[in-house]
GROMACS .gro file of C-alpha atoms in nm:
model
  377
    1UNK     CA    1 -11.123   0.801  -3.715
    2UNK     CA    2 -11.124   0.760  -3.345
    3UNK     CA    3 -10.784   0.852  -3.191
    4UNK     CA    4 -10.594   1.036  -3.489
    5UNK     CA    5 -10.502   1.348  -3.431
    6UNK     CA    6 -10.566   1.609  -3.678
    7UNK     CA    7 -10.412   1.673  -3.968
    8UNK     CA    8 -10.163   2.020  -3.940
    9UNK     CA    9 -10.204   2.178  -4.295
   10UNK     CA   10  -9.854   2.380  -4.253
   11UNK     CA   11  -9.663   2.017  -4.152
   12UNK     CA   12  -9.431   1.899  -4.406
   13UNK     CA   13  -9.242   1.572  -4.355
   14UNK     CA   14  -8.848   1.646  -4.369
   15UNK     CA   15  -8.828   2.024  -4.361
   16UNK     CA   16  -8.786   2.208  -4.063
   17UNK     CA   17  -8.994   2.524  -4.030
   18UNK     CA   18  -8.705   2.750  -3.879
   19UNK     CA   19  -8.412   2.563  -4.035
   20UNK     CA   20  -8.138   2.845  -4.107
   21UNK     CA   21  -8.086   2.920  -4.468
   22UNK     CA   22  -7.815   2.707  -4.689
   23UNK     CA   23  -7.536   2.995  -4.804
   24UNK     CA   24  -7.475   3.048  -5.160
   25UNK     CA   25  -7.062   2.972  -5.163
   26UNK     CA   26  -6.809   3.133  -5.324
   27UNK     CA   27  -6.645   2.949  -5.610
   28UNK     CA   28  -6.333   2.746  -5.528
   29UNK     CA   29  -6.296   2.776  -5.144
   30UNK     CA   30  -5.978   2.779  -5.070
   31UNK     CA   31  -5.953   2.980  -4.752
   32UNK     CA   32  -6.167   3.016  -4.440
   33UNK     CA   33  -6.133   3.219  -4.157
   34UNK     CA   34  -6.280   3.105  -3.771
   35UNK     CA   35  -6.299   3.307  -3.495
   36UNK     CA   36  -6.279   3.142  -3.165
   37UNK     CA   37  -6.094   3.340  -2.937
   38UNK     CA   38  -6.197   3.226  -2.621
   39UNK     CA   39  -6.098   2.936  -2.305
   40UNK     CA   40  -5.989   2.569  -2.358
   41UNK     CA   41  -6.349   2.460  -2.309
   42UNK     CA   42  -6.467   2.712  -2.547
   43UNK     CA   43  -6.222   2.587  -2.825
   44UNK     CA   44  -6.302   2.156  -2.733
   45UNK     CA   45  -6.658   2.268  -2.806
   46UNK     CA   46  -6.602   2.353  -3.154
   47UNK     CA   47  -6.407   2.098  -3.239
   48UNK     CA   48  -6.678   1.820  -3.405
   49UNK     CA   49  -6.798   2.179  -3.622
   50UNK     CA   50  -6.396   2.235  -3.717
   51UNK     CA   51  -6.395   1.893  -3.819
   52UNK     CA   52  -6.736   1.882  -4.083
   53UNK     CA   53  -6.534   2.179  -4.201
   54UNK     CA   54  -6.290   2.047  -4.306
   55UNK     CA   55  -6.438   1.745  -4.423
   56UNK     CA   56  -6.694   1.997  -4.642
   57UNK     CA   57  -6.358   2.186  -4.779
   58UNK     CA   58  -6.074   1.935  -4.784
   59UNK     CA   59  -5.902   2.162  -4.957
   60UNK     CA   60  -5.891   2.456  -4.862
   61UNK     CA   61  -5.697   2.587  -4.548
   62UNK     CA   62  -5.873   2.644  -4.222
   63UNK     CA   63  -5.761   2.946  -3.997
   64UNK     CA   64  -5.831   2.965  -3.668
   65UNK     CA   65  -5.875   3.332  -3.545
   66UNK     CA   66  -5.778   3.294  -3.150
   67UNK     CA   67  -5.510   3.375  -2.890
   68UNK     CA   68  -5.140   3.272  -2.856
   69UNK     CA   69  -5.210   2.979  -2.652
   70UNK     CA   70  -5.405   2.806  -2.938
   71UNK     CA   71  -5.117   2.867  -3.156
   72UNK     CA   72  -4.880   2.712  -2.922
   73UNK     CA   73  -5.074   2.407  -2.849
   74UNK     CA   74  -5.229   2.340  -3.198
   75UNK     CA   75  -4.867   2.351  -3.355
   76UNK     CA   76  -4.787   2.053  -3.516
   77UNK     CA   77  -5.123   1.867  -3.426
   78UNK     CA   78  -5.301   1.656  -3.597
   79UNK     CA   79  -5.677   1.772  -3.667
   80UNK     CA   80  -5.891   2.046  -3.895
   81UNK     CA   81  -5.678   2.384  -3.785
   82UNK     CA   82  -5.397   2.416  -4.071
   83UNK     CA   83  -5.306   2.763  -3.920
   84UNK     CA   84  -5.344   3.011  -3.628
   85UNK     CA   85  -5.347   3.355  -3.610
   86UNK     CA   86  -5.329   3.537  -3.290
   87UNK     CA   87  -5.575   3.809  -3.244
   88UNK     CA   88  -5.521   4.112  -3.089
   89UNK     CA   89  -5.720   4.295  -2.801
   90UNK     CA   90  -5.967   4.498  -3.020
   91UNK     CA   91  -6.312   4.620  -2.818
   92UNK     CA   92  -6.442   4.269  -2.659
   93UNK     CA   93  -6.245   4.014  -2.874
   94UNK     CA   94  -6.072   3.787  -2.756
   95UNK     CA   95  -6.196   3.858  -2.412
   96UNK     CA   96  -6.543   3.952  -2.387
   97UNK     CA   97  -6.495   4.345  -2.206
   98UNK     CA   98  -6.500   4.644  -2.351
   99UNK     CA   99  -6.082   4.689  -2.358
  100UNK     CA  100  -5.944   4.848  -2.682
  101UNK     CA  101  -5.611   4.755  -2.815
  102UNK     CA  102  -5.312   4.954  -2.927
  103UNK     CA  103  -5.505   5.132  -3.250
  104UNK     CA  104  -5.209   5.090  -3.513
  105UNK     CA  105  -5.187   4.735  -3.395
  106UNK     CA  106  -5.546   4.631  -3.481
  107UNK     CA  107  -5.567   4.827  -3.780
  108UNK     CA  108  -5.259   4.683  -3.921
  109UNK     CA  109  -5.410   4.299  -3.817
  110UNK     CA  110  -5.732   4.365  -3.987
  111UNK     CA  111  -5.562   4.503  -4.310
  112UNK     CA  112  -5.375   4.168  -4.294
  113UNK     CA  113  -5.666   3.937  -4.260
  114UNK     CA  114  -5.798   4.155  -4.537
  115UNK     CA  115  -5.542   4.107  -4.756
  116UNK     CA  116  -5.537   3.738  -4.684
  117UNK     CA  117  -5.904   3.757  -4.954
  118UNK     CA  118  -6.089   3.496  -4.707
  119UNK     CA  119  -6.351   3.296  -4.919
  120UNK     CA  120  -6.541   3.226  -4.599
  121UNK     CA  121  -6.539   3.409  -4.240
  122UNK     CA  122  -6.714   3.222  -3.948
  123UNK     CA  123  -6.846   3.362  -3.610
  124UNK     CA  124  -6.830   3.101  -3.372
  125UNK     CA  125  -6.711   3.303  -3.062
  126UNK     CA  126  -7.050   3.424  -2.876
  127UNK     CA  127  -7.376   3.594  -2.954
  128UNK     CA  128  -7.227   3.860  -3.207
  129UNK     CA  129  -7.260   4.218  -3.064
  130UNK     CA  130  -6.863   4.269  -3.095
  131UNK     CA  131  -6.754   3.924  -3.272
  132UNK     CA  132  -7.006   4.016  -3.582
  133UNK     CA  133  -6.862   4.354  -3.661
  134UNK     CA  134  -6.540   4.221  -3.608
  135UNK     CA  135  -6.633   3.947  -3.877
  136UNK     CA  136  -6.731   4.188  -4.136
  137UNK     CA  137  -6.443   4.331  -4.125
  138UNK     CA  138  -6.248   4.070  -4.246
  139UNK     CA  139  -6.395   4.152  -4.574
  140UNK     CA  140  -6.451   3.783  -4.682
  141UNK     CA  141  -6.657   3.679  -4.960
  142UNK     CA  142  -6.930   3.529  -4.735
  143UNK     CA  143  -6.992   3.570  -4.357
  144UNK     CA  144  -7.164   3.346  -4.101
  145UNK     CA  145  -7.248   3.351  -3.801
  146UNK     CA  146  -7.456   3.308  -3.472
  147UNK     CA  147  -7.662   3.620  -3.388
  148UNK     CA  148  -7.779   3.737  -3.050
  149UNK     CA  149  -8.067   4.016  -3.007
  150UNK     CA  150  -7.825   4.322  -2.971
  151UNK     CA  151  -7.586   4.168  -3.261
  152UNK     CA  152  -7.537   4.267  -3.615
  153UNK     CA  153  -7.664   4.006  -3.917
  154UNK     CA  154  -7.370   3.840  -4.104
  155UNK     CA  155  -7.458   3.711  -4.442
  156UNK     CA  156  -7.625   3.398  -4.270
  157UNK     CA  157  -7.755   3.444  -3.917
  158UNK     CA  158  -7.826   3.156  -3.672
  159UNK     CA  159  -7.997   3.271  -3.362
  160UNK     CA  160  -7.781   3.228  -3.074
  161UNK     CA  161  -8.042   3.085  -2.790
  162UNK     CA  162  -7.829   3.056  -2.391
  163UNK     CA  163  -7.955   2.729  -2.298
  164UNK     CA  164  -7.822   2.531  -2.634
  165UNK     CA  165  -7.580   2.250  -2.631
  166UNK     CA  166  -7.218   2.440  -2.712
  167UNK     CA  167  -7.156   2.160  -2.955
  168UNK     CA  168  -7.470   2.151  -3.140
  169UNK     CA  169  -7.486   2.484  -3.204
  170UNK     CA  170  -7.159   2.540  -3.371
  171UNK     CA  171  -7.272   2.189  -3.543
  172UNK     CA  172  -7.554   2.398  -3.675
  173UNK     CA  173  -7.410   2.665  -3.784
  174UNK     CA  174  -7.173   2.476  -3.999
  175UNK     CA  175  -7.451   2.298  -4.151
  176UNK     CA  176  -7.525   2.618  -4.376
  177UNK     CA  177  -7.248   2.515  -4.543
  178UNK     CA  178  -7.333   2.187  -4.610
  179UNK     CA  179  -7.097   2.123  -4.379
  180UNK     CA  180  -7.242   1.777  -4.164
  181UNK     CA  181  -7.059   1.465  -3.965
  182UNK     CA  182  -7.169   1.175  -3.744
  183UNK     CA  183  -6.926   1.237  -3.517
  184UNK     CA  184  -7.057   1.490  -3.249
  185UNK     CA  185  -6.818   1.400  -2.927
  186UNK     CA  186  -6.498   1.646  -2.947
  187UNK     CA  187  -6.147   1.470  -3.019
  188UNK     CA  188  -5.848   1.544  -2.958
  189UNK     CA  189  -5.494   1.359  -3.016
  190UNK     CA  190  -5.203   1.385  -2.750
  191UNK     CA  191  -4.857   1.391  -2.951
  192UNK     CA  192  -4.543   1.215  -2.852
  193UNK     CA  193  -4.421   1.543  -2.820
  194UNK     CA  194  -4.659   1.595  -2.508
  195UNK     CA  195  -4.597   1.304  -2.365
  196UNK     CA  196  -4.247   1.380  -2.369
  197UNK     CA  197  -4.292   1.720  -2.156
  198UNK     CA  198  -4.468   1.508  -1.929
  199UNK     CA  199  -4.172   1.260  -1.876
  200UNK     CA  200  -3.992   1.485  -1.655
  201UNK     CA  201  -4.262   1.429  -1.374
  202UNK     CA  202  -4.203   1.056  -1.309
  203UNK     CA  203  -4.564   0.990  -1.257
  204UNK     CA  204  -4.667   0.676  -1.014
  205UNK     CA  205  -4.943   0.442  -1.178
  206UNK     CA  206  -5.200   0.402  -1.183
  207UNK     CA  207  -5.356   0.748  -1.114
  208UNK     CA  208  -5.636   0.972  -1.097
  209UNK     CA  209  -5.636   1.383  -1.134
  210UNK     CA  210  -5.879   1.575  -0.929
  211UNK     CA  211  -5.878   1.956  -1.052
  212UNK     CA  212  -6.071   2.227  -0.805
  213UNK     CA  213  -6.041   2.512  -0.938
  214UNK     CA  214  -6.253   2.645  -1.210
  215UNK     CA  215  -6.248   3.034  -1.349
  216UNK     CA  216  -6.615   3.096  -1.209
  217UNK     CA  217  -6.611   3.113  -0.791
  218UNK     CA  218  -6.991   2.974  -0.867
  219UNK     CA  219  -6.879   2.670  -1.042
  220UNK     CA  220  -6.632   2.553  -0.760
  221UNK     CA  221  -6.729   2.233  -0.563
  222UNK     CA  222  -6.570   2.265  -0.210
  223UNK     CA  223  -6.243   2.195  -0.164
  224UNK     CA  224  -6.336   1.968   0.132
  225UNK     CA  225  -6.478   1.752  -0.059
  226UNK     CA  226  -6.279   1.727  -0.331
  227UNK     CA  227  -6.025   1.595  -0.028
  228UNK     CA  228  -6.278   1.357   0.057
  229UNK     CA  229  -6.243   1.208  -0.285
  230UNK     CA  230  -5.903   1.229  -0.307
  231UNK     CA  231  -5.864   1.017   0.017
  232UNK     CA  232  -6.153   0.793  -0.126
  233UNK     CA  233  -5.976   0.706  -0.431
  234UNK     CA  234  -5.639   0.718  -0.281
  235UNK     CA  235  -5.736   0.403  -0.040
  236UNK     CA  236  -5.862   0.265  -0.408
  237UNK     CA  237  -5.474   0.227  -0.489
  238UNK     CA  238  -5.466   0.509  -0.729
  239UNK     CA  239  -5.222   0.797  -0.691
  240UNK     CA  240  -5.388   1.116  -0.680
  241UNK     CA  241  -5.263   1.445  -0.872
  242UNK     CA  242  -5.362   1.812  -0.839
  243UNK     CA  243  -5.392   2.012  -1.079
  244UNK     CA  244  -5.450   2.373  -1.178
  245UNK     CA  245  -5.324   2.682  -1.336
  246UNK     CA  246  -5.107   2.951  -1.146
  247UNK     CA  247  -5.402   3.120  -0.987
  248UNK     CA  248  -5.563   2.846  -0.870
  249UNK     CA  249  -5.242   2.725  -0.666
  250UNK     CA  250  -5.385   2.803  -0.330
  251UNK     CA  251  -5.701   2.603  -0.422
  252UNK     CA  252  -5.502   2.279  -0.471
  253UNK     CA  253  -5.290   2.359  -0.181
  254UNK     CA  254  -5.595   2.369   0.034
  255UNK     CA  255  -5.718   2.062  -0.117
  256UNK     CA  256  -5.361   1.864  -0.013
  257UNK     CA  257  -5.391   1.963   0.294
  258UNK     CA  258  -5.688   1.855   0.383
  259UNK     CA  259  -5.654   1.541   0.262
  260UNK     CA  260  -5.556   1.254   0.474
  261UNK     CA  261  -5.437   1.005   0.243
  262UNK     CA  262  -5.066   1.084  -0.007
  263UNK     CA  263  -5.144   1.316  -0.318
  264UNK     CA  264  -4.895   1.489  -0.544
  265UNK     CA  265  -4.958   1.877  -0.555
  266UNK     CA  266  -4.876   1.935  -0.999
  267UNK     CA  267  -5.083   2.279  -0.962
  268UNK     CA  268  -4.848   2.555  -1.180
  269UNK     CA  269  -4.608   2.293  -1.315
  270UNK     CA  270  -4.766   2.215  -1.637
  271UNK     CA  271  -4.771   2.350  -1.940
  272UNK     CA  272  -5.097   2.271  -2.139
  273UNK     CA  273  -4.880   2.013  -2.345
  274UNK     CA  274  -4.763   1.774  -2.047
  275UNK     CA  275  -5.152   1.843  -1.894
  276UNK     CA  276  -5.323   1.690  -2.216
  277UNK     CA  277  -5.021   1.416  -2.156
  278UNK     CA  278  -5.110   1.416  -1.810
  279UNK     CA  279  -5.514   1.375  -1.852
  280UNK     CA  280  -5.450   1.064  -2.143
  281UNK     CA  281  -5.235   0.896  -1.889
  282UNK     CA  282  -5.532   0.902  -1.606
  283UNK     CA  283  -5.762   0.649  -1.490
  284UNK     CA  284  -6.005   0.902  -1.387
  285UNK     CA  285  -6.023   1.304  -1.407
  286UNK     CA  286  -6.240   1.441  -1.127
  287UNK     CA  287  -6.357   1.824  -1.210
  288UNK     CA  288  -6.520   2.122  -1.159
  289UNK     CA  289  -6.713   2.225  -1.527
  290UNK     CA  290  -6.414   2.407  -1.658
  291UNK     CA  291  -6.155   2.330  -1.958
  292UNK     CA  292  -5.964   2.060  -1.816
  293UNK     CA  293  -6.285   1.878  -1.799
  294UNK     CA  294  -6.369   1.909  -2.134
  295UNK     CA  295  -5.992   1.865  -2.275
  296UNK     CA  296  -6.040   1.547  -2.099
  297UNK     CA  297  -6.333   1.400  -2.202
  298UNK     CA  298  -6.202   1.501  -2.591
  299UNK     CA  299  -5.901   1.311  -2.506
  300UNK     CA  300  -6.131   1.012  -2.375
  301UNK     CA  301  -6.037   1.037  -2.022
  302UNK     CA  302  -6.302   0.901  -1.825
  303UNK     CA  303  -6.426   1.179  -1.620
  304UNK     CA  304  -6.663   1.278  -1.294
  305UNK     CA  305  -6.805   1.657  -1.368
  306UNK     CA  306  -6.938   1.844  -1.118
  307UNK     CA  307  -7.211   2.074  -1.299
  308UNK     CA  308  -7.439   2.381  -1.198
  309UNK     CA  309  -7.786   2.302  -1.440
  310UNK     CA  310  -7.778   2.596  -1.605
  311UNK     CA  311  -7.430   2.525  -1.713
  312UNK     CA  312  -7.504   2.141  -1.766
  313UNK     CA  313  -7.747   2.230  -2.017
  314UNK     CA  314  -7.495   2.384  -2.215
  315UNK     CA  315  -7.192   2.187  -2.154
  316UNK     CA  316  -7.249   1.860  -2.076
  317UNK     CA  317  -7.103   1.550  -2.210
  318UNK     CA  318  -7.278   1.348  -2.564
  319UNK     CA  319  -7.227   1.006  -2.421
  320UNK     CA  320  -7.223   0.865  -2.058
  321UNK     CA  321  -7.008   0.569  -2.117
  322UNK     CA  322  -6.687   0.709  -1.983
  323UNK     CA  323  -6.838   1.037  -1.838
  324UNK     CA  324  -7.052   1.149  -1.531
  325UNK     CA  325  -7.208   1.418  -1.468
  326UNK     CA  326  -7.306   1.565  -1.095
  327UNK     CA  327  -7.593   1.842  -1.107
  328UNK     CA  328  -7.608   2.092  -0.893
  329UNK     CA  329  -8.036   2.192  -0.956
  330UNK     CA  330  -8.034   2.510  -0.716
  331UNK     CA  331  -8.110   2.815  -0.925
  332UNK     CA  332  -8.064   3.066  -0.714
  333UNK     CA  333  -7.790   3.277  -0.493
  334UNK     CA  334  -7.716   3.097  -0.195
  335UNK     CA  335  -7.693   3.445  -0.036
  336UNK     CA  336  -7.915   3.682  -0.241
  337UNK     CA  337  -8.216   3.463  -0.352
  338UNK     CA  338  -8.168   3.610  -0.705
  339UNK     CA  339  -8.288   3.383  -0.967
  340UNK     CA  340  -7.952   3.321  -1.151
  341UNK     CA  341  -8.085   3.102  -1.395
  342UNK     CA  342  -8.338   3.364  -1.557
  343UNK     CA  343  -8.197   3.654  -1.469
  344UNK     CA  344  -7.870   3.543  -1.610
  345UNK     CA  345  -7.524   3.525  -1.391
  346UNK     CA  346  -7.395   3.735  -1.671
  347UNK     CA  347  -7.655   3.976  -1.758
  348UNK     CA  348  -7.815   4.090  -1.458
  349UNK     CA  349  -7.760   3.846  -1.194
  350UNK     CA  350  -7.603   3.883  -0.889
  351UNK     CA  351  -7.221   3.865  -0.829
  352UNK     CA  352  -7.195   3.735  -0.508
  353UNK     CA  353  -6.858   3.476  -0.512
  354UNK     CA  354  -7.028   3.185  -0.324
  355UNK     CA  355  -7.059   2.829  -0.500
  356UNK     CA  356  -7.339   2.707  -0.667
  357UNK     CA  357  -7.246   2.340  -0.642
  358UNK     CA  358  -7.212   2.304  -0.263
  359UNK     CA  359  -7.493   2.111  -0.275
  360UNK     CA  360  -7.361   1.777  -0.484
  361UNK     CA  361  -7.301   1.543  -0.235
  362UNK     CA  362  -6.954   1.339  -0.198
  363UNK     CA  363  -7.121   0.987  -0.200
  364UNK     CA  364  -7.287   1.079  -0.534
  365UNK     CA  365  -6.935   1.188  -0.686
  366UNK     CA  366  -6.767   0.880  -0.531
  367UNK     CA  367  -7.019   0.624  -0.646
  368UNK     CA  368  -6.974   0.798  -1.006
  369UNK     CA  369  -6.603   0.776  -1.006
  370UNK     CA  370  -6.607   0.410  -0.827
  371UNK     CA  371  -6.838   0.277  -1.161
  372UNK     CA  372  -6.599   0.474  -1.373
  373UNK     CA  373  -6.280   0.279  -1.234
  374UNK     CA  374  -6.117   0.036  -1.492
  375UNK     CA  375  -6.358   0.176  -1.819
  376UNK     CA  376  -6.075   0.318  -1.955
  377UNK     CA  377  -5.983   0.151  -2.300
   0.00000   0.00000   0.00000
């Protein structure tokens, strides 16, 4: 018949041709090692997998493999991670490098995971090549994971593809567990106890947080513009806050004093606690595409985020109701010419420090933030 396409003899409705295999589980799970070891924005991305988790296995405990500051801030809050366990430098994990920890140390940690008899281990840190080992030797009864091209197969494998949607991909990697939820944004609850760190700081209302620094030089928006904002939304009648971590001090600095309008410097004064206080309390977070900006958005701040593509692709928010997101579309060095995007800023790019986000203009961040004003519920 005119106009029907042909008929695909290898189509069949419902099943996915490369959907990842379903694991065969161990009897009675009770225990389940993660490993996500990594940044704040790292950890917010796995939070909707974390939670079909622990809605698969309501029963048994959930352990998060990461770093001290996880176990700090995840103490005593509510969501999927019953426990914490700090992991120590052993070649590439937590930190992706090629560092080795004390030897004794890391032997003695792994024989302790080992003895913990994990029912299920989970990669969810990176592409594999030193997470996977480091999975296996947990010695659970199952192992999953993501797998990159120079990485080691777990039990279950899901290829780890670069330009994937952090969320989905942990969301997918769950799901060979029958793990599955309708809830794909990232959550997170702010305590009373956070709040009450945040006290101290006699905050004017209502407010707005800009936050210029970001870990990545190439993901940096200038900080003359984020003044320009800052003066923009000051003459709105919000206070403006700075904020940042130690390093990123001067940054903020810079920013305050090239603003016109009056802004409160918080840069270094925080601890992660009062800054998730901080961020619930805002009318608007304005931000380079780093943790804060995520922590926010999980908190339901509404947010401006100032993106590079290739890291928009990745990172970007599920839902524009509350959240904006600036694009920077260049692709390559603003010095160099190298193709960034292909070649990978990572794995074979250049390393010039220059921004890659110089190019978002202020009006577009300002007419972002001015329909964001007030949608906070």
């Amino acid at each position: 018949m005119e106009g029907r396409l042909p008929r695909n003899p290898k189509y069949h409705p419902g099943r996915a041709a490369s959907e990842p295999a379903r694991a065969a589980l161990p009897g009675n799970v009770r225990k389940i090692a993660v490993l996500r070891a990594n940044a704040l924005g790292d950890f917010i991305f796995a939070l909707p997998a974390l939670e079909a988790l622990k809605g698969r296995f309501p029963e048994a405990e959930l352990v998060l493999l990461a770093t001290a500051w996880h176990r700090k801030f995840l103490e005593r809050r509510p969501g999927p991670v019953d426990r914490v366990i700090a992991v120590p430098q052993c070649d590439g994990i937590p930190h992706e490098t090629n560092r080795v920890g004390n030897p004794e140390e890391v032997a003695a940690f792994f024989q302790n995971l080992r003895d913990e008899n994990f029912d299920i281990a989970i990669q969810m840190h990176g592409g594999g090549r030193h997470s996977n080992p480091f999975i296996r030797n947990i010695g659970a009864k199952l192992s999953i994971g993501l797998q990159d091209g120079d990485a080691a197969p777990l039990d279950i494998s899901v290829p780890y593809c670069r330009y994937h949607s952090e969320v989905l991909r942990y969301l997918e990697l769950v799901k060979t567990l029958g793990a599955v939820t309708d809830r794909v944004e990232p959550r997170l609850c702010v305590t009373a106890a956070d709040l009450k760190e945040l006290e101290v700081h006699d905050l004017k209302t209502p407010y707005a947080v800009l936050h210029p620094g970001a870990s990545d030089f190439r993901r940096r928006w200038p900080v003359k513009k984020f003044a320009r904002v800052g003066d923009a939304l000051s003459r709105l009648g919000l206070q403006v806050y700075l904020s940042g971590t130690e390093p990123e001090c001067e940054l903020t600095a810079r920013v305050r004093l090239l603003m016109r309008e009056p802004a409160e410097n918080l840069c270094g004064r925080l601890s992660m606690n009062a800054y998730a206080a901080l961020l619930s309390g805002a009318e608007l977070l304005v931000s380079n595409d780093t943790g804060p900006l995520h922590l926010a958005r999980a908190i339901g701040t509404p947010t401006v985020g100032i993106f590079w593509i290739v890291n928009m692709i990745t990172g970007d928010s599920i839902t524009v109701a509350k959240h904006r997101s600036c694009i920077a579309w260049n692709v390559r060095c603003p010095l160099c010419g190298a193709d960034c995007a292909r070649d990978g800023m990572h794995n074979g790019g250049c390393r010039h420090e220059t921004s890659f986000v110089d190019e978002v203009p202020v009006h577009e961040v300002l007419n972002c933030a001015s329909s964001l004003i007030g949608a906070k519920t």
